[in-house]
mmCIF file of C-alpha atoms and ligand atoms in Angstrom:
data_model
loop_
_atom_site.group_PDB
_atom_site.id
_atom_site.type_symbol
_atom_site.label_atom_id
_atom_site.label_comp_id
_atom_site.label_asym_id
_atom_site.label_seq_id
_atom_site.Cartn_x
_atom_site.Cartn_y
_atom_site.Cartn_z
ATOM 1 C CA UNK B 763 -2.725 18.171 15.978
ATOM 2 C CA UNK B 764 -6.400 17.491 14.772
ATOM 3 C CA UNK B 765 -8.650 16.937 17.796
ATOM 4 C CA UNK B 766 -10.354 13.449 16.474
ATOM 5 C CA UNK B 767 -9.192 10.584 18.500
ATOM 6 C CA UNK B 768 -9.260 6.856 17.323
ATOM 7 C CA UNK B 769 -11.706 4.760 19.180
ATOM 8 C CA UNK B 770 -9.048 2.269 19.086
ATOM 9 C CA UNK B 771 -5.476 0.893 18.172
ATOM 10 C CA UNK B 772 -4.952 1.603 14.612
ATOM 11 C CA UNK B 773 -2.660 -1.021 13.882
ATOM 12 C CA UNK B 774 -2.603 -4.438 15.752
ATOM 13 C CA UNK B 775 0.905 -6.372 16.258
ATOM 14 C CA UNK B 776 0.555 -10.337 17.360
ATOM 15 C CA UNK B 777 3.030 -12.920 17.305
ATOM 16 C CA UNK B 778 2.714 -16.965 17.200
ATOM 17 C CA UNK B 779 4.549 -20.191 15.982
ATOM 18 C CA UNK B 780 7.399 -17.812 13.995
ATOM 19 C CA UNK B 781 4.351 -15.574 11.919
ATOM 20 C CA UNK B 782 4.033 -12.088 13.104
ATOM 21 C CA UNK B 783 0.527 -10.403 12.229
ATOM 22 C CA UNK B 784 0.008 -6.978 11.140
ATOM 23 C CA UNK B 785 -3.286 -5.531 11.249
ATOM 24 C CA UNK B 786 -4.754 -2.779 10.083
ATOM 25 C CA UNK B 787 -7.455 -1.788 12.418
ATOM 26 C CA UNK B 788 -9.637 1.003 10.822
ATOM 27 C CA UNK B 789 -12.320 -0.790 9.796
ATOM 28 C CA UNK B 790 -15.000 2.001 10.327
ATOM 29 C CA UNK B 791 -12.621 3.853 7.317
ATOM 30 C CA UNK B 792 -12.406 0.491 5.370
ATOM 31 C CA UNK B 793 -8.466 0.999 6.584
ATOM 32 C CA UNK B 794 -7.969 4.474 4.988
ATOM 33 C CA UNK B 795 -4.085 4.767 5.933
ATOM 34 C CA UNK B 796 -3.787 8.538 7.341
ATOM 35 C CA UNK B 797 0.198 9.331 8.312
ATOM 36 C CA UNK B 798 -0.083 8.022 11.777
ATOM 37 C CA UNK B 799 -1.080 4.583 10.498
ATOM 38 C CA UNK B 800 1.800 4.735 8.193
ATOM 39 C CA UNK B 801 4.463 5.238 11.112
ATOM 40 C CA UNK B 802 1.888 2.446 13.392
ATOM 41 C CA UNK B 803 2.647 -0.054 10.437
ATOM 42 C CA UNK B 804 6.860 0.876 10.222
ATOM 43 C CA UNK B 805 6.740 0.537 14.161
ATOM 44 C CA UNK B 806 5.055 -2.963 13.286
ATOM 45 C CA UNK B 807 7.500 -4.184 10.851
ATOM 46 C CA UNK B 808 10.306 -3.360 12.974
ATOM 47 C CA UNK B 809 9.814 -5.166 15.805
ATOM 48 C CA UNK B 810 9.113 -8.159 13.472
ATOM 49 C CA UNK B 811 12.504 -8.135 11.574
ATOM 50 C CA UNK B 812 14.072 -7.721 15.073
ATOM 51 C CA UNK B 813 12.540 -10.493 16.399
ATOM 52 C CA UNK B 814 14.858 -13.485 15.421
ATOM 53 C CA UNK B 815 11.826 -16.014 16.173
ATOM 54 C CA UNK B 816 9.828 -14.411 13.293
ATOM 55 C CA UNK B 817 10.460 -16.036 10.223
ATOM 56 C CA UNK B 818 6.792 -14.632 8.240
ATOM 57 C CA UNK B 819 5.123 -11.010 8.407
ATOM 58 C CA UNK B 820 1.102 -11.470 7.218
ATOM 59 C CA UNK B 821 -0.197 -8.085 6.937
ATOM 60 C CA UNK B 822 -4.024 -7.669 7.003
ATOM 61 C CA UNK B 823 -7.114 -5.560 7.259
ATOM 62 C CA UNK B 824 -9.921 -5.816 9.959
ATOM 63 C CA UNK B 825 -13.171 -5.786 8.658
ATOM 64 C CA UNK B 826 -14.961 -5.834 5.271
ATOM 65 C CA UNK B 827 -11.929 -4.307 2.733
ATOM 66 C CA UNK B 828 -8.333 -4.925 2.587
ATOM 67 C CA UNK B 829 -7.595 -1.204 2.194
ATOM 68 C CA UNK B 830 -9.859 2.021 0.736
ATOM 69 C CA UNK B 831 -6.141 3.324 0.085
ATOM 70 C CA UNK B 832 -4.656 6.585 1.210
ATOM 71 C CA UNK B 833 -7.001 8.490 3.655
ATOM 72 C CA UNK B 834 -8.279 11.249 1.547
ATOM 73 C CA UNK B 835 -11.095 11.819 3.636
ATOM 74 C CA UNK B 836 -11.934 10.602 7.168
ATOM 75 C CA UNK B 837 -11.851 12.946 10.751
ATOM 76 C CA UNK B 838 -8.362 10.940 11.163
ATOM 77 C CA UNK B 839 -7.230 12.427 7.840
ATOM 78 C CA UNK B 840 -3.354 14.278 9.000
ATOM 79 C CA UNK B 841 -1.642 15.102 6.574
ATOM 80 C CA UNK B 842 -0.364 18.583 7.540
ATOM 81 C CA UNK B 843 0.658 16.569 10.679
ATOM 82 C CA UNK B 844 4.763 15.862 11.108
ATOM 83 C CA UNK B 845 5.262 12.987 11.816
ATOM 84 C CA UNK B 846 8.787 10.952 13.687
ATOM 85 C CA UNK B 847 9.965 10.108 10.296
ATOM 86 C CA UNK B 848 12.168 7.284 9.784
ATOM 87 C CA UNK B 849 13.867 8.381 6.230
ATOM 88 C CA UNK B 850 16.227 11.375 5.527
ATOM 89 C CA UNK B 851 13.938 13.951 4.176
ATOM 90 C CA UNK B 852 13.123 16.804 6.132
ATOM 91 C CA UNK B 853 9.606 17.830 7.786
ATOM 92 C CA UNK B 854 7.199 18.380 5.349
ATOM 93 C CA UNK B 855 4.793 19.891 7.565
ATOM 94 C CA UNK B 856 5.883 23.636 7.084
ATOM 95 C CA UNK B 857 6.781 23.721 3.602
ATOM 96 C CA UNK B 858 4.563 25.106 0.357
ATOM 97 C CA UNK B 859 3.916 25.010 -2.917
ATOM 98 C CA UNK B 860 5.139 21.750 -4.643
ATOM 99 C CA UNK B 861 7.495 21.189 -2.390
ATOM 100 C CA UNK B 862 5.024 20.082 0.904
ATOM 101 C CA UNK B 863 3.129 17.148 -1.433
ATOM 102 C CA UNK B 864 6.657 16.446 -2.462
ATOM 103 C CA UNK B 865 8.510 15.628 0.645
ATOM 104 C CA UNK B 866 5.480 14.100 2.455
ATOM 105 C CA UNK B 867 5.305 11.356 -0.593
ATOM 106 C CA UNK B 868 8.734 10.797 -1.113
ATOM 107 C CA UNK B 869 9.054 9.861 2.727
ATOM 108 C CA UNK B 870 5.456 8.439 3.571
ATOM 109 C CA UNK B 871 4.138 6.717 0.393
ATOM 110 C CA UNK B 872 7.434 5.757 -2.156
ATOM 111 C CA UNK B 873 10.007 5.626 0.714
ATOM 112 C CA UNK B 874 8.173 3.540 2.834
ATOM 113 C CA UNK B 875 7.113 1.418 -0.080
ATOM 114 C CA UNK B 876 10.462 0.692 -0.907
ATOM 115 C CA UNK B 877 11.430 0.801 2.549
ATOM 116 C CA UNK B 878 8.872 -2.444 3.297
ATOM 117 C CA UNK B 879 9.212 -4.150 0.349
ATOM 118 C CA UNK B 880 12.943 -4.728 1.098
ATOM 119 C CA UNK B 881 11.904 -6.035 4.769
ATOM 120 C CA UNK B 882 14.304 -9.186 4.826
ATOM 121 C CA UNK B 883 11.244 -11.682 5.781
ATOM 122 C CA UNK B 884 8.745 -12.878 3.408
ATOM 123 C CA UNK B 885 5.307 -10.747 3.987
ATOM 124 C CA UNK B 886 2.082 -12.154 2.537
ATOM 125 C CA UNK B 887 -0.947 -10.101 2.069
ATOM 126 C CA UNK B 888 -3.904 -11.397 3.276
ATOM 127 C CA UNK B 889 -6.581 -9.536 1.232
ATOM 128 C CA UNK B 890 -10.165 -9.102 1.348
ATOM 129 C CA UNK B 891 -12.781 -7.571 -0.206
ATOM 130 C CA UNK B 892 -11.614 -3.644 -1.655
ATOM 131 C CA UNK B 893 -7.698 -2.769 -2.079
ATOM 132 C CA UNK B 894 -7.702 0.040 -3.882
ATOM 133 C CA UNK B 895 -4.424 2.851 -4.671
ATOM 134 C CA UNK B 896 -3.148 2.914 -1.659
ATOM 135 C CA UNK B 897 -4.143 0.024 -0.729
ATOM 136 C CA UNK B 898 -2.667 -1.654 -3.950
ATOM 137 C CA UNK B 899 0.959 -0.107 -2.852
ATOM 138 C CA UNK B 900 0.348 -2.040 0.595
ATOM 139 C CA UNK B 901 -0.337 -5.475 -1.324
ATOM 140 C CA UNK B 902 1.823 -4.877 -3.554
ATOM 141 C CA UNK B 903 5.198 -4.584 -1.321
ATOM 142 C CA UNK B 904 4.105 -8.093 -0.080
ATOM 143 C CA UNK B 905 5.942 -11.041 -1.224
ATOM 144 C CA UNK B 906 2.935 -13.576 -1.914
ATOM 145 C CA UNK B 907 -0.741 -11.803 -1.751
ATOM 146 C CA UNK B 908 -3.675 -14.340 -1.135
ATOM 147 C CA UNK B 909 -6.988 -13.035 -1.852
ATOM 148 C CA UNK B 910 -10.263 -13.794 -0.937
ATOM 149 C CA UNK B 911 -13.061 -14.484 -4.292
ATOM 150 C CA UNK B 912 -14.739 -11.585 -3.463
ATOM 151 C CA UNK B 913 -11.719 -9.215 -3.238
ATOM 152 C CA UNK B 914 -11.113 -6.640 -5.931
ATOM 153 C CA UNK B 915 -8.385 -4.310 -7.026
ATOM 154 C CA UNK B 916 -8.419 -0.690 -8.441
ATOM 155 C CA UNK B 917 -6.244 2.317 -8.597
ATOM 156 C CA UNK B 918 -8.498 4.904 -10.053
ATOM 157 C CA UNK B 919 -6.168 7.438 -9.502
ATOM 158 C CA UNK B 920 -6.123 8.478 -12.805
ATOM 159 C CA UNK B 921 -9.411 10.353 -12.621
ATOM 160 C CA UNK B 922 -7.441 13.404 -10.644
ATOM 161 C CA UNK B 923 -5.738 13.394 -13.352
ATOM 162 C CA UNK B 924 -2.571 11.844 -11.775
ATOM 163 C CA UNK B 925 -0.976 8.601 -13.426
ATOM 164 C CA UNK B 926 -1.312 5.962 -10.748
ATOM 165 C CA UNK B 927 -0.605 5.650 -7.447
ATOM 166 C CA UNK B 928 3.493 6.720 -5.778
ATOM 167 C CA UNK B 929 4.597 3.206 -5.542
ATOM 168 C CA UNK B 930 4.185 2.865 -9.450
ATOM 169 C CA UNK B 931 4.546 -1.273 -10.056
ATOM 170 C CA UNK B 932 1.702 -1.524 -12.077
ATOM 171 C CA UNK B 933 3.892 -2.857 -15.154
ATOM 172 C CA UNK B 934 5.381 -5.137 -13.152
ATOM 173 C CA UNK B 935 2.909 -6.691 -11.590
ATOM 174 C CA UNK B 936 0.425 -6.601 -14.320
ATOM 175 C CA UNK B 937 1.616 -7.316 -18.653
ATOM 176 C CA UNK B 938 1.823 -3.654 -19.589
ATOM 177 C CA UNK B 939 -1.237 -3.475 -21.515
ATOM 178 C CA UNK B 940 -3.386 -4.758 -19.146
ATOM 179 C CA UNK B 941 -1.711 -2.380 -16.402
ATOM 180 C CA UNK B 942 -2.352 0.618 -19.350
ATOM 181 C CA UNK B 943 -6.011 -0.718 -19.216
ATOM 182 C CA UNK B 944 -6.635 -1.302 -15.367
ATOM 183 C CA UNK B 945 -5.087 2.701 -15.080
ATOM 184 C CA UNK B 946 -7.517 4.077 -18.517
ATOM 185 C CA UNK B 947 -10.354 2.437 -17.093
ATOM 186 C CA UNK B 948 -10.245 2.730 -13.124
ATOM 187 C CA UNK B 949 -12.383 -0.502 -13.554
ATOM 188 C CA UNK B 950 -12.462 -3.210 -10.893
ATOM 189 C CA UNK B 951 -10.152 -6.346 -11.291
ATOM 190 C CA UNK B 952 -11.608 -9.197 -9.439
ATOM 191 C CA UNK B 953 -9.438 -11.854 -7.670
ATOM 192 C CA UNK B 954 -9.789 -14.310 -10.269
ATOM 193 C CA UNK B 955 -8.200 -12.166 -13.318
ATOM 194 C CA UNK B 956 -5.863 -11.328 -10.393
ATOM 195 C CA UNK B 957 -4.387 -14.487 -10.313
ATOM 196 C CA UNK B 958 -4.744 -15.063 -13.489
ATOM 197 C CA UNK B 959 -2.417 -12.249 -14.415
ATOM 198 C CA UNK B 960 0.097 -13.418 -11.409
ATOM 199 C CA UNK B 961 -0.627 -10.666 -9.594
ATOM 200 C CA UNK B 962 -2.052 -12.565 -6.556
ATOM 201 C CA UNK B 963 -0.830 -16.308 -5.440
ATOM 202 C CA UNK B 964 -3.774 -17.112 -4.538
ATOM 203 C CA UNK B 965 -7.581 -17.201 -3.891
ATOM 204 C CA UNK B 966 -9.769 -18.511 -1.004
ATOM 205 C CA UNK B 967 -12.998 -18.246 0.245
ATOM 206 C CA UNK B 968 -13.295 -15.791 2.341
ATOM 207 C CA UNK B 969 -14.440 -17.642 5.640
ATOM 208 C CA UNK B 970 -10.944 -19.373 4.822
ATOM 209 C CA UNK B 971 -8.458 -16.575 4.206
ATOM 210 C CA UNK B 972 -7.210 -16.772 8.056
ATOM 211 C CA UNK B 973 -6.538 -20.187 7.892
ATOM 212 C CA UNK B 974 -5.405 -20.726 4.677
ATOM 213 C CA UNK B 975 -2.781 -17.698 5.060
ATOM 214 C CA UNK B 976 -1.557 -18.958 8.250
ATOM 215 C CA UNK B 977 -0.969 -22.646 6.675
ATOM 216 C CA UNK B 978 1.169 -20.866 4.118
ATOM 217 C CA UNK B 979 3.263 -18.976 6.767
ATOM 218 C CA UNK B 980 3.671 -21.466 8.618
ATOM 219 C CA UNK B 981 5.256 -23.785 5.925
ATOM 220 C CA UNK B 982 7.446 -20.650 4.862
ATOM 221 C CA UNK B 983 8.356 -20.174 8.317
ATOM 222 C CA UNK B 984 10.173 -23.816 8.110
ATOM 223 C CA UNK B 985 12.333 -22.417 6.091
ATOM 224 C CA UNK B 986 15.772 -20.938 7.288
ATOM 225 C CA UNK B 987 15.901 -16.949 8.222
ATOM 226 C CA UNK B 988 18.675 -16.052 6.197
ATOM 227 C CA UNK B 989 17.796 -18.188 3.104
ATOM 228 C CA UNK B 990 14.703 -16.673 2.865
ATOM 229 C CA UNK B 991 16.015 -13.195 3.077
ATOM 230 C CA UNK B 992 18.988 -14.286 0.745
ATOM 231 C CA UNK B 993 16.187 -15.245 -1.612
ATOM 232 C CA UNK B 994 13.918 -12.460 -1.209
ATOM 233 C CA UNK B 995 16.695 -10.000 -2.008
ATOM 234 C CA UNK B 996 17.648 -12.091 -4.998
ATOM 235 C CA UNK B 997 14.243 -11.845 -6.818
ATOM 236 C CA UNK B 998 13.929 -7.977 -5.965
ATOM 237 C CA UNK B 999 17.711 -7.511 -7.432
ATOM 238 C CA UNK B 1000 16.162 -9.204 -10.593
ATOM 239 C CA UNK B 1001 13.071 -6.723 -11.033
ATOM 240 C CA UNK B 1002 15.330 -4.130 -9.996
ATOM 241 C CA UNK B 1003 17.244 -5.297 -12.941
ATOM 242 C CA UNK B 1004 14.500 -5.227 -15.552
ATOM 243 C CA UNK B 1005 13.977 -1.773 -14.291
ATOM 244 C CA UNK B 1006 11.567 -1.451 -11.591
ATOM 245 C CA UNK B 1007 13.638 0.940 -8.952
ATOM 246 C CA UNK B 1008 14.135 3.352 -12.031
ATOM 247 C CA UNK B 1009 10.485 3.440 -13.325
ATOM 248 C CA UNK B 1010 9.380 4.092 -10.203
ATOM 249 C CA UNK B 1011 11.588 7.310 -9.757
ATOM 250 C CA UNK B 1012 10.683 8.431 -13.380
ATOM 251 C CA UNK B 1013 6.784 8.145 -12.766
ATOM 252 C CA UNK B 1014 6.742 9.460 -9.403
ATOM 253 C CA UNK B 1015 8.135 12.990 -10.745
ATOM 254 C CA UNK B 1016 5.700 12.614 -12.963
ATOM 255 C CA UNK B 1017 3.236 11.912 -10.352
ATOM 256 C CA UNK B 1018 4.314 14.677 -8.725
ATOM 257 C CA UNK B 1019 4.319 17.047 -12.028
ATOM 258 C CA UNK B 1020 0.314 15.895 -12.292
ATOM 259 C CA UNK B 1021 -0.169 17.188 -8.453
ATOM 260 C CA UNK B 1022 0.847 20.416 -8.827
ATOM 261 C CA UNK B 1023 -0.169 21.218 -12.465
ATOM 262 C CA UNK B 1024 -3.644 19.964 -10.483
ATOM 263 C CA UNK B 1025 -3.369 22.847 -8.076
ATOM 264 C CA UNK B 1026 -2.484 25.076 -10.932
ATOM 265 C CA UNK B 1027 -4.914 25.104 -12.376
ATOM 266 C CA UNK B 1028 -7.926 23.953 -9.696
ATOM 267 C CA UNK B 1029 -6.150 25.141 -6.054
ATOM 268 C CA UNK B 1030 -6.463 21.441 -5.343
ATOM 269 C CA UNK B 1031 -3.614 18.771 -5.653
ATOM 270 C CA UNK B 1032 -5.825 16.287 -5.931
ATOM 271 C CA UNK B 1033 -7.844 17.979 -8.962
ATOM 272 C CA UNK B 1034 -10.519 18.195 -6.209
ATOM 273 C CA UNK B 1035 -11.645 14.805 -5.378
ATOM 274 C CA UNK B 1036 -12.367 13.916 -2.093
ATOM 275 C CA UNK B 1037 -13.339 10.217 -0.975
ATOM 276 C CA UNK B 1038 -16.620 11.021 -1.616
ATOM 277 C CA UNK B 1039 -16.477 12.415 -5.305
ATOM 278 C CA UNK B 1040 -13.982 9.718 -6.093
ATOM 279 C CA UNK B 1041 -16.405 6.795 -4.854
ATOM 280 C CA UNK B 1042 -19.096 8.040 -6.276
ATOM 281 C CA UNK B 1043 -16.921 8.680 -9.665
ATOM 282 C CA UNK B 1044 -15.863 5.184 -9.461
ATOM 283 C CA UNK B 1045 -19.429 4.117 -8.891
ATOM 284 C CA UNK B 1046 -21.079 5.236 -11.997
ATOM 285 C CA UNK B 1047 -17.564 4.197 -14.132
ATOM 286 C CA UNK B 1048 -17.896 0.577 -12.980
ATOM 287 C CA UNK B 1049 -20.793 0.580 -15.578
HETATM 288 ZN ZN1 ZN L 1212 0.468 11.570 -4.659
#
């Protein structure tokens, strides 16, 4: 166990008129999600799909940013923690080589992923200012994602030399080409090309994201439970179909061949970026 303690609860639960709220509550780390966030969040869902009087999840970020993304960086930063896992792969905790990245991913980042974008209640994203890799895969497993003018999306990823983030939708939620550019350049995509490209529903000021989100939950939440579960699954069977599920498997083994070929040949599996080399990286790309 690392000795840094939170200076508060990580990840806020709330409930009213049928919309349970998720919130990520790390804004001193712009919401970096370290492992015990991860588990904080699963805990969070949980009790909202058991809860027969929630109809909506909204998940949100405290603070300035959405989500910096994976936590790569801060004193909370545990990932050679175990953790109370909630798929079927082993500890990764104790393992080497390829094998440690490996596990933790395919439970933590793509299992989970998958794991909350099949959650059978509509979630809507209620983003502001940076979401960024990580924070992208936590967007993206929402349903409908509003966005604030100001917000922007990234997944520079490719700068460790690793193609794009674990949960790999980027050509389905972006026309391939533009997903081929957003991953060769790293560059920002504002809110407006956001929506442009469907990626986001919509886009509010940002002293109006609560209150617009909550309007649209609440007019989802009129809705019955089971039709809007029976729904949800239908339109994920469909991009399922077109072959979502399987691209996703294919690029994260090769997400996972560009990790350890990166400590092959540096000792690092990130190709040795930290948070600080990789916003300072980003910095001088955005040109
Ligand atoms: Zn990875």
């Amino acid at each position: 166990m690392t000795d840094y303690q939170e200076e508060q609860d990580i990840v806020l639960y709330d409930v009213a008129d049928g919309v349970a709220t998720v919130t990520m509550n790390r804004p001193r780390y712009n919401n970096a999600q370290n492992g015990r966030m991860t588990y904080l969040l699963d805990a969070a869902f949980k009790r909202a799909v058991a809860d027969d009087d929630v109809k909506v999840i909204v998940l949100k970020g405290e603070g300035k940013h959405f989500s910096a993304g994976h936590d790569i960086g801060t004193p909370g930063r545990d990932i050679n923690e175990s953790q109370d896992r909630v798929g079927m792969w082993y500890d990764h905790a104790n393992k080497e080589g390829g094998e440690f990245l490996y596990v933790r991913e395919a439970e933590a980042y793509l299992g989970m992923c998958r794991r909350w974008r099949e959650i059978p209640k509509p979630m809507i994203a209620a983003v502001q200012g940076a979401c960024i890799a990580g924070g992208l895969m936590l967007a993206w497993v929402c349903d409908l994602i509003v966005a604030t003018d100001d917000a922007y999306f990234s997944d520079p990823v490719v700068r460790m030399g690793i193609p794009g983030v674990e949960y790999f939708a980027h050509p389905f939620e972006l026309p391939p080409r533009i997903a081929k550019e957003f991953l060769f350049t790293a560059q920002k995509m504002g809110a407006q090309r956001a929506y442009e490209l469907a990626m986001v529903n919509r886009v509010v000021p940002r002293d109006e994201l609560a209150t617009q989100v909550d309007a649209l939950a609440k007019q989802v939440a009129t809705m019955p439970r089971l039709g809007l579960a029976l729904t949800k699954q239908a339109i994920n069977f469909a991009e399922d179909q077109q072959g979502k599920r399987a691209t996703m498997d294919a690029a994260f083994a090769w997400h996972h061949f560009s990790h350890a070929h990166n400590d092959l040949v540096s000792g690092d599996k990130l190709g040795g970026f930290d948070a600080k080399k990789m916003a300072s990286a980003n910095k001088s790309g955005d040109a």
